[in-house]
Amino acid sequence: MSQSIHGKRIVLIGGAGFIGHNLALSLAQRGADVHVIDSLQVNNLLQFSSKMPDLQNRELYLRIIHQRLDLLHEAGIPLHVQDARDYHALGTLLNHQIKPQVIIHLAAVAHAGRSNKDPYSTFDHSLRTLENALDCARGQVEQFIFLSSSMVYGNFETEEVDEAHLGLGGDEGFFDLEAVPGPHLDDRGAGGKGHGALLCFSASGACRSRR
């Protein structure tokens, strides 16, 4: 793995979050030329510093976020503060400035409660940024990786849940693998090659009180 990515220029869109900054640091340690694109507006610095002045534990969140950004800076990983919803600005940054070989898309509203309360914002930050990134990547990159987190609920028969159990949670269980934009990746991916979807599952069983 280290040899295959050594020296490759890799862009992480939405890469300043919890998963993103850890992935960026790991890739950089393996010799990749890593760049992070993030607006810092979702679950990040600008949101907590300006839009949530009365948030409980706000100072703690800000310290954690500043620590993430400091780690990226110390590792020599450039942070491009750019909103990936801006198609033209993203295209200029990707195709004329950074010119990556690999794009990893992580941008999302990483909070189920907020996503349900504001589906428009969820669509805007998750799917619109994905569409823009795919279009900018067309014929420009070697690999495009879509990284998604999906939560699975239900009354499962076993304590440990894997892909074989998805959708088998009874009335309470829900997960539609066909909803993952795999076909969209096929249609809009990097020239029809080098694209894939990586799903991270957080599985939760039925409430103990209902057993």
PDB file of C-alpha atoms in Angstrom:
ATOM      1  CA  MET A   1       0.000   0.000   0.000  1.00  0.00           C
ATOM      2  CA  SER A   2       2.777   2.420   0.896  1.00  0.00           C
ATOM      3  CA  GLN A   3       4.478   1.879  -2.464  1.00  0.00           C
ATOM      4  CA  SER A   4       1.265   2.300  -4.440  1.00  0.00           C
ATOM      5  CA  ILE A   5       0.438   5.707  -2.967  1.00  0.00           C
ATOM      6  CA  HIS A   6       3.958   7.039  -2.391  1.00  0.00           C
ATOM      7  CA  GLY A   7       4.315  10.327  -4.204  1.00  0.00           C
ATOM      8  CA  LYS A   8       0.694  10.380  -5.398  1.00  0.00           C
ATOM      9  CA  ARG A   9      -1.162  13.644  -5.094  1.00  0.00           C
ATOM     10  CA  ILE A  10      -4.360  12.916  -3.182  1.00  0.00           C
ATOM     11  CA  VAL A  11      -7.141  15.399  -2.423  1.00  0.00           C
ATOM     12  CA  LEU A  12      -9.578  14.897   0.450  1.00  0.00           C
ATOM     13  CA  ILE A  13     -12.764  16.896  -0.072  1.00  0.00           C
ATOM     14  CA  GLY A  14     -14.239  17.537   3.365  1.00  0.00           C
ATOM     15  CA  GLY A  15     -10.968  16.331   4.834  1.00  0.00           C
ATOM     16  CA  ALA A  16     -10.726  18.517   7.942  1.00  0.00           C
ATOM     17  CA  GLY A  17     -13.223  16.515  10.000  1.00  0.00           C
ATOM     18  CA  PHE A  18     -12.631  13.617  12.378  1.00  0.00           C
ATOM     19  CA  ILE A  19     -12.260  10.868   9.770  1.00  0.00           C
ATOM     20  CA  GLY A  20     -10.741  13.182   7.173  1.00  0.00           C
ATOM     21  CA  HIS A  21      -7.860  14.592   9.168  1.00  0.00           C
ATOM     22  CA  ASN A  22      -6.883  11.149  10.458  1.00  0.00           C
ATOM     23  CA  LEU A  23      -6.949   9.770   6.925  1.00  0.00           C
ATOM     24  CA  ALA A  24      -4.917  12.723   5.658  1.00  0.00           C
ATOM     25  CA  LEU A  25      -2.250  12.199   8.315  1.00  0.00           C
ATOM     26  CA  SER A  26      -2.094   8.464   7.607  1.00  0.00           C
ATOM     27  CA  LEU A  27      -1.743   8.982   3.856  1.00  0.00           C
ATOM     28  CA  ALA A  28       0.959  11.602   4.384  1.00  0.00           C
ATOM     29  CA  GLN A  29       2.882   9.214   6.640  1.00  0.00           C
ATOM     30  CA  ARG A  30       2.822   6.706   3.777  1.00  0.00           C
ATOM     31  CA  GLY A  31       4.424   9.196   1.432  1.00  0.00           C
ATOM     32  CA  ALA A  32       1.417  10.648  -0.368  1.00  0.00           C
ATOM     33  CA  ASP A  33       1.233  14.314  -1.363  1.00  0.00           C
ATOM     34  CA  VAL A  34      -1.985  15.120   0.478  1.00  0.00           C
ATOM     35  CA  HIS A  35      -4.187  18.184   0.082  1.00  0.00           C
ATOM     36  CA  VAL A  36      -7.351  18.932   2.063  1.00  0.00           C
ATOM     37  CA  ILE A  37     -10.296  20.916   0.715  1.00  0.00           C
ATOM     38  CA  ASP A  38     -12.801  21.969   3.354  1.00  0.00           C
ATOM     39  CA  SER A  39     -15.084  24.948   3.861  1.00  0.00           C
ATOM     40  CA  LEU A  40     -14.791  24.539   7.661  1.00  0.00           C
ATOM     41  CA  GLN A  41     -18.534  25.324   7.783  1.00  0.00           C
ATOM     42  CA  VAL A  42     -19.973  21.901   8.691  1.00  0.00           C
ATOM     43  CA  ASN A  43     -19.093  20.369  12.069  1.00  0.00           C
ATOM     44  CA  ASN A  44     -15.995  22.529  12.017  1.00  0.00           C
ATOM     45  CA  LEU A  45     -14.282  25.786  12.948  1.00  0.00           C
ATOM     46  CA  LEU A  46     -16.521  28.376  11.296  1.00  0.00           C
ATOM     47  CA  GLN A  47     -19.694  26.690  12.467  1.00  0.00           C
ATOM     48  CA  PHE A  48     -18.685  26.449  16.128  1.00  0.00           C
ATOM     49  CA  SER A  49     -16.909  29.812  16.310  1.00  0.00           C
ATOM     50  CA  SER A  50     -19.535  32.014  14.674  1.00  0.00           C
ATOM     51  CA  LYS A  51     -22.869  30.200  14.345  1.00  0.00           C
ATOM     52  CA  MET A  52     -23.138  28.484  17.728  1.00  0.00           C
ATOM     53  CA  PRO A  53     -22.132  31.003  20.417  1.00  0.00           C
ATOM     54  CA  ASP A  54     -24.365  29.378  23.059  1.00  0.00           C
ATOM     55  CA  LEU A  55     -23.458  25.756  22.321  1.00  0.00           C
ATOM     56  CA  GLN A  56     -22.707  23.656  25.393  1.00  0.00           C
ATOM     57  CA  ASN A  57     -19.019  22.626  25.525  1.00  0.00           C
ATOM     58  CA  ARG A  58     -18.297  25.038  22.687  1.00  0.00           C
ATOM     59  CA  GLU A  59     -14.784  25.818  23.917  1.00  0.00           C
ATOM     60  CA  LEU A  60     -13.962  22.104  24.102  1.00  0.00           C
ATOM     61  CA  TYR A  61     -15.143  21.575  20.521  1.00  0.00           C
ATOM     62  CA  LEU A  62     -13.070  24.524  19.350  1.00  0.00           C
ATOM     63  CA  ARG A  63      -9.944  23.178  21.064  1.00  0.00           C
ATOM     64  CA  ILE A  64     -10.445  19.798  19.398  1.00  0.00           C
ATOM     65  CA  ILE A  65     -10.908  21.430  15.991  1.00  0.00           C
ATOM     66  CA  HIS A  66      -7.864  23.644  16.411  1.00  0.00           C
ATOM     67  CA  GLN A  67      -5.848  20.558  17.372  1.00  0.00           C
ATOM     68  CA  ARG A  68      -6.919  18.840  14.125  1.00  0.00           C
ATOM     69  CA  LEU A  69      -5.897  21.849  12.053  1.00  0.00           C
ATOM     70  CA  ASP A  70      -2.594  22.112  13.911  1.00  0.00           C
ATOM     71  CA  LEU A  71      -1.852  18.448  13.182  1.00  0.00           C
ATOM     72  CA  LEU A  72      -2.483  18.998   9.476  1.00  0.00           C
ATOM     73  CA  HIS A  73      -0.218  22.069   9.508  1.00  0.00           C
ATOM     74  CA  GLU A  74       2.558  20.249  11.386  1.00  0.00           C
ATOM     75  CA  ALA A  75       2.406  17.407   8.870  1.00  0.00           C
ATOM     76  CA  GLY A  76       2.824  19.880   6.012  1.00  0.00           C
ATOM     77  CA  ILE A  77      -0.625  19.113   4.572  1.00  0.00           C
ATOM     78  CA  PRO A  78      -2.080  22.138   2.743  1.00  0.00           C
ATOM     79  CA  LEU A  79      -5.601  23.130   3.770  1.00  0.00           C
ATOM     80  CA  HIS A  80      -7.572  24.838   1.006  1.00  0.00           C
ATOM     81  CA  VAL A  81     -10.539  26.608   2.588  1.00  0.00           C
ATOM     82  CA  GLN A  82     -13.074  26.237  -0.200  1.00  0.00           C
ATOM     83  CA  ASP A  83     -16.775  25.410  -0.330  1.00  0.00           C
ATOM     84  CA  ALA A  84     -17.122  22.353  -2.593  1.00  0.00           C
ATOM     85  CA  ARG A  85     -20.690  23.430  -3.430  1.00  0.00           C
ATOM     86  CA  ASP A  86     -19.163  26.151  -5.619  1.00  0.00           C
ATOM     87  CA  TYR A  87     -18.728  24.222  -8.860  1.00  0.00           C
ATOM     88  CA  HIS A  88     -16.492  26.664 -10.720  1.00  0.00           C
ATOM     89  CA  ALA A  89     -14.251  27.452  -7.749  1.00  0.00           C
ATOM     90  CA  LEU A  90     -13.839  23.749  -6.987  1.00  0.00           C
ATOM     91  CA  GLY A  91     -13.025  22.983 -10.634  1.00  0.00           C
ATOM     92  CA  THR A  92     -10.389  25.701 -10.765  1.00  0.00           C
ATOM     93  CA  LEU A  93      -8.816  24.493  -7.537  1.00  0.00           C
ATOM     94  CA  LEU A  94      -8.775  20.833  -8.560  1.00  0.00           C
ATOM     95  CA  ASN A  95      -7.929  20.978 -12.246  1.00  0.00           C
ATOM     96  CA  HIS A  96      -5.744  24.095 -12.485  1.00  0.00           C
ATOM     97  CA  GLN A  97      -4.007  24.339  -9.112  1.00  0.00           C
ATOM     98  CA  ILE A  98      -3.750  21.044  -7.231  1.00  0.00           C
ATOM     99  CA  LYS A  99      -4.150  18.637 -10.202  1.00  0.00           C
ATOM    100  CA  PRO A 100      -4.610  15.488  -8.077  1.00  0.00           C
ATOM    101  CA  GLN A 101      -4.275  11.894  -9.201  1.00  0.00           C
ATOM    102  CA  VAL A 102      -6.753  10.697  -6.574  1.00  0.00           C
ATOM    103  CA  ILE A 103      -9.857  12.369  -5.115  1.00  0.00           C
ATOM    104  CA  ILE A 104     -11.470  11.109  -1.908  1.00  0.00           C
ATOM    105  CA  HIS A 105     -14.878  12.604  -1.155  1.00  0.00           C
ATOM    106  CA  LEU A 106     -15.848  12.804   2.531  1.00  0.00           C
ATOM    107  CA  ALA A 107     -17.989  15.953   2.636  1.00  0.00           C
ATOM    108  CA  ALA A 108     -21.197  15.433   4.608  1.00  0.00           C
ATOM    109  CA  VAL A 109     -23.328  16.589   7.508  1.00  0.00           C
ATOM    110  CA  ALA A 110     -22.015  14.038   9.991  1.00  0.00           C
ATOM    111  CA  HIS A 111     -24.856  14.228  12.462  1.00  0.00           C
ATOM    112  CA  ALA A 112     -28.054  12.188  12.039  1.00  0.00           C
ATOM    113  CA  GLY A 113     -30.186  14.557  14.114  1.00  0.00           C
ATOM    114  CA  ARG A 114     -29.197  17.649  12.151  1.00  0.00           C
ATOM    115  CA  SER A 115     -29.560  15.768   8.870  1.00  0.00           C
ATOM    116  CA  ASN A 116     -33.155  14.815   9.673  1.00  0.00           C
ATOM    117  CA  LYS A 117     -34.045  18.329  10.800  1.00  0.00           C
ATOM    118  CA  ASP A 118     -32.535  19.999   7.745  1.00  0.00           C
ATOM    119  CA  PRO A 119     -32.603  17.613   4.756  1.00  0.00           C
ATOM    120  CA  TYR A 120     -31.909  20.440   2.316  1.00  0.00           C
ATOM    121  CA  SER A 121     -28.592  21.221   3.999  1.00  0.00           C
ATOM    122  CA  THR A 122     -27.763  17.517   4.079  1.00  0.00           C
ATOM    123  CA  PHE A 123     -28.398  17.188   0.342  1.00  0.00           C
ATOM    124  CA  ASP A 124     -26.506  20.407  -0.345  1.00  0.00           C
ATOM    125  CA  HIS A 125     -23.359  19.455   1.558  1.00  0.00           C
ATOM    126  CA  SER A 126     -23.354  15.744   0.736  1.00  0.00           C
ATOM    127  CA  LEU A 127     -24.746  15.099  -2.740  1.00  0.00           C
ATOM    128  CA  ARG A 128     -24.174  18.492  -4.375  1.00  0.00           C
ATOM    129  CA  THR A 129     -20.510  18.428  -3.359  1.00  0.00           C
ATOM    130  CA  LEU A 130     -20.263  14.828  -4.610  1.00  0.00           C
ATOM    131  CA  GLU A 131     -21.787  15.751  -7.978  1.00  0.00           C
ATOM    132  CA  ASN A 132     -19.418  18.694  -8.352  1.00  0.00           C
ATOM    133  CA  ALA A 133     -16.401  16.596  -7.444  1.00  0.00           C
ATOM    134  CA  LEU A 134     -17.388  13.823  -9.875  1.00  0.00           C
ATOM    135  CA  ASP A 135     -17.865  16.281 -12.703  1.00  0.00           C
ATOM    136  CA  CYS A 136     -14.511  17.945 -12.015  1.00  0.00           C
ATOM    137  CA  ALA A 137     -12.841  14.527 -11.866  1.00  0.00           C
ATOM    138  CA  ARG A 138     -14.130  13.393 -15.242  1.00  0.00           C
ATOM    139  CA  GLY A 139     -11.090  12.444 -17.323  1.00  0.00           C
ATOM    140  CA  GLN A 140      -8.761  14.208 -14.882  1.00  0.00           C
ATOM    141  CA  VAL A 141      -7.899  11.707 -12.133  1.00  0.00           C
ATOM    142  CA  GLU A 142      -6.785   8.085 -11.832  1.00  0.00           C
ATOM    143  CA  GLN A 143      -9.061   7.224  -8.910  1.00  0.00           C
ATOM    144  CA  PHE A 144     -12.188   8.633  -7.305  1.00  0.00           C
ATOM    145  CA  ILE A 145     -13.226   7.264  -3.911  1.00  0.00           C
ATOM    146  CA  PHE A 146     -16.584   8.027  -2.327  1.00  0.00           C
ATOM    147  CA  LEU A 147     -16.452   7.572   1.453  1.00  0.00           C
ATOM    148  CA  SER A 148     -19.834   7.265   3.148  1.00  0.00           C
ATOM    149  CA  SER A 149     -20.988   6.518   6.659  1.00  0.00           C
ATOM    150  CA  SER A 150     -24.321   4.738   7.055  1.00  0.00           C
ATOM    151  CA  MET A 151     -26.116   3.838  10.269  1.00  0.00           C
ATOM    152  CA  VAL A 152     -28.038   0.591  10.526  1.00  0.00           C
ATOM    153  CA  TYR A 153     -30.759   0.012  13.094  1.00  0.00           C
ATOM    154  CA  GLY A 154     -32.973  -2.961  13.764  1.00  0.00           C
ATOM    155  CA  ASN A 155     -33.744  -6.103  15.757  1.00  0.00           C
ATOM    156  CA  PHE A 156     -30.911  -8.282  14.547  1.00  0.00           C
ATOM    157  CA  GLU A 157     -30.556 -11.962  15.418  1.00  0.00           C
ATOM    158  CA  THR A 158     -26.853 -11.696  16.254  1.00  0.00           C
ATOM    159  CA  GLU A 159     -24.880  -9.291  18.423  1.00  0.00           C
ATOM    160  CA  GLU A 160     -22.419  -8.586  15.598  1.00  0.00           C
ATOM    161  CA  VAL A 161     -23.774  -7.236  12.316  1.00  0.00           C
ATOM    162  CA  ASP A 162     -22.034  -7.408   8.960  1.00  0.00           C
ATOM    163  CA  GLU A 163     -23.053  -6.772   5.349  1.00  0.00           C
ATOM    164  CA  ALA A 164     -24.926 -10.095   5.197  1.00  0.00           C
ATOM    165  CA  HIS A 165     -27.393  -8.821   7.810  1.00  0.00           C
ATOM    166  CA  LEU A 166     -28.193  -5.475   6.197  1.00  0.00           C
ATOM    167  CA  GLY A 167     -31.893  -4.942   5.664  1.00  0.00           C
ATOM    168  CA  LEU A 168     -32.767  -7.933   7.871  1.00  0.00           C
ATOM    169  CA  GLY A 169     -33.678  -5.948  10.956  1.00  0.00           C
ATOM    170  CA  GLY A 170     -37.428  -6.409  10.758  1.00  0.00           C
ATOM    171  CA  ASP A 171     -39.792  -3.462  10.696  1.00  0.00           C
ATOM    172  CA  GLU A 172     -37.328  -1.228  12.508  1.00  0.00           C
ATOM    173  CA  GLY A 173     -34.379  -2.099  10.277  1.00  0.00           C
ATOM    174  CA  PHE A 174     -33.580   0.043   7.290  1.00  0.00           C
ATOM    175  CA  PHE A 175     -30.777   0.268   4.809  1.00  0.00           C
ATOM    176  CA  ASP A 176     -31.018   0.413   1.054  1.00  0.00           C
ATOM    177  CA  LEU A 177     -27.716  -0.401  -0.589  1.00  0.00           C
ATOM    178  CA  GLU A 178     -29.180   0.674  -3.923  1.00  0.00           C
ATOM    179  CA  ALA A 179     -29.467   4.192  -2.533  1.00  0.00           C
ATOM    180  CA  VAL A 180     -25.679   4.451  -2.451  1.00  0.00           C
ATOM    181  CA  PRO A 181     -24.592   6.382  -5.556  1.00  0.00           C
ATOM    182  CA  GLY A 182     -22.688   3.509  -7.150  1.00  0.00           C
ATOM    183  CA  PRO A 183     -24.414   3.887 -10.532  1.00  0.00           C
ATOM    184  CA  HIS A 184     -23.799   7.624 -10.313  1.00  0.00           C
ATOM    185  CA  LEU A 185     -20.114   6.898  -9.837  1.00  0.00           C
ATOM    186  CA  ASP A 186     -20.195   4.618 -12.883  1.00  0.00           C
ATOM    187  CA  ASP A 187     -21.767   7.334 -15.014  1.00  0.00           C
ATOM    188  CA  ARG A 188     -19.823  10.327 -13.755  1.00  0.00           C
ATOM    189  CA  GLY A 189     -16.584   8.750 -12.530  1.00  0.00           C
ATOM    190  CA  ALA A 190     -13.033   9.230 -13.701  1.00  0.00           C
ATOM    191  CA  GLY A 191     -13.440   8.205 -17.310  1.00  0.00           C
ATOM    192  CA  GLY A 192     -15.188   4.985 -16.298  1.00  0.00           C
ATOM    193  CA  LYS A 193     -12.235   3.675 -14.302  1.00  0.00           C
ATOM    194  CA  GLY A 194     -10.686   3.821 -10.876  1.00  0.00           C
ATOM    195  CA  HIS A 195     -13.775   4.707  -8.884  1.00  0.00           C
ATOM    196  CA  GLY A 196     -15.401   3.057  -5.900  1.00  0.00           C
ATOM    197  CA  ALA A 197     -17.576   3.503  -2.848  1.00  0.00           C
ATOM    198  CA  LEU A 198     -16.324   2.743   0.652  1.00  0.00           C
ATOM    199  CA  LEU A 199     -19.097   2.427   3.237  1.00  0.00           C
ATOM    200  CA  CYS A 200     -18.461   2.768   6.966  1.00  0.00           C
ATOM    201  CA  PHE A 201     -21.213   1.152   8.988  1.00  0.00           C
ATOM    202  CA  SER A 202     -22.134   2.065  12.549  1.00  0.00           C
ATOM    203  CA  ALA A 203     -24.467  -0.742  13.568  1.00  0.00           C
ATOM    204  CA  SER A 204     -26.834  -0.505  16.497  1.00  0.00           C
ATOM    205  CA  GLY A 205     -29.167  -3.266  17.655  1.00  0.00           C
ATOM    206  CA  ALA A 206     -32.565  -3.070  19.231  1.00  0.00           C
ATOM    207  CA  CYS A 207     -33.146  -1.270  22.509  1.00  0.00           C
ATOM    208  CA  ARG A 208     -32.581  -3.561  25.497  1.00  0.00           C
ATOM    209  CA  SER A 209     -35.907  -2.547  26.968  1.00  0.00           C
ATOM    210  CA  ARG A 210     -37.722  -3.982  23.961  1.00  0.00           C
ATOM    211  CA  ARG A 211     -36.162  -7.463  24.203  1.00  0.00           C
TER     212      ARG A 211
END
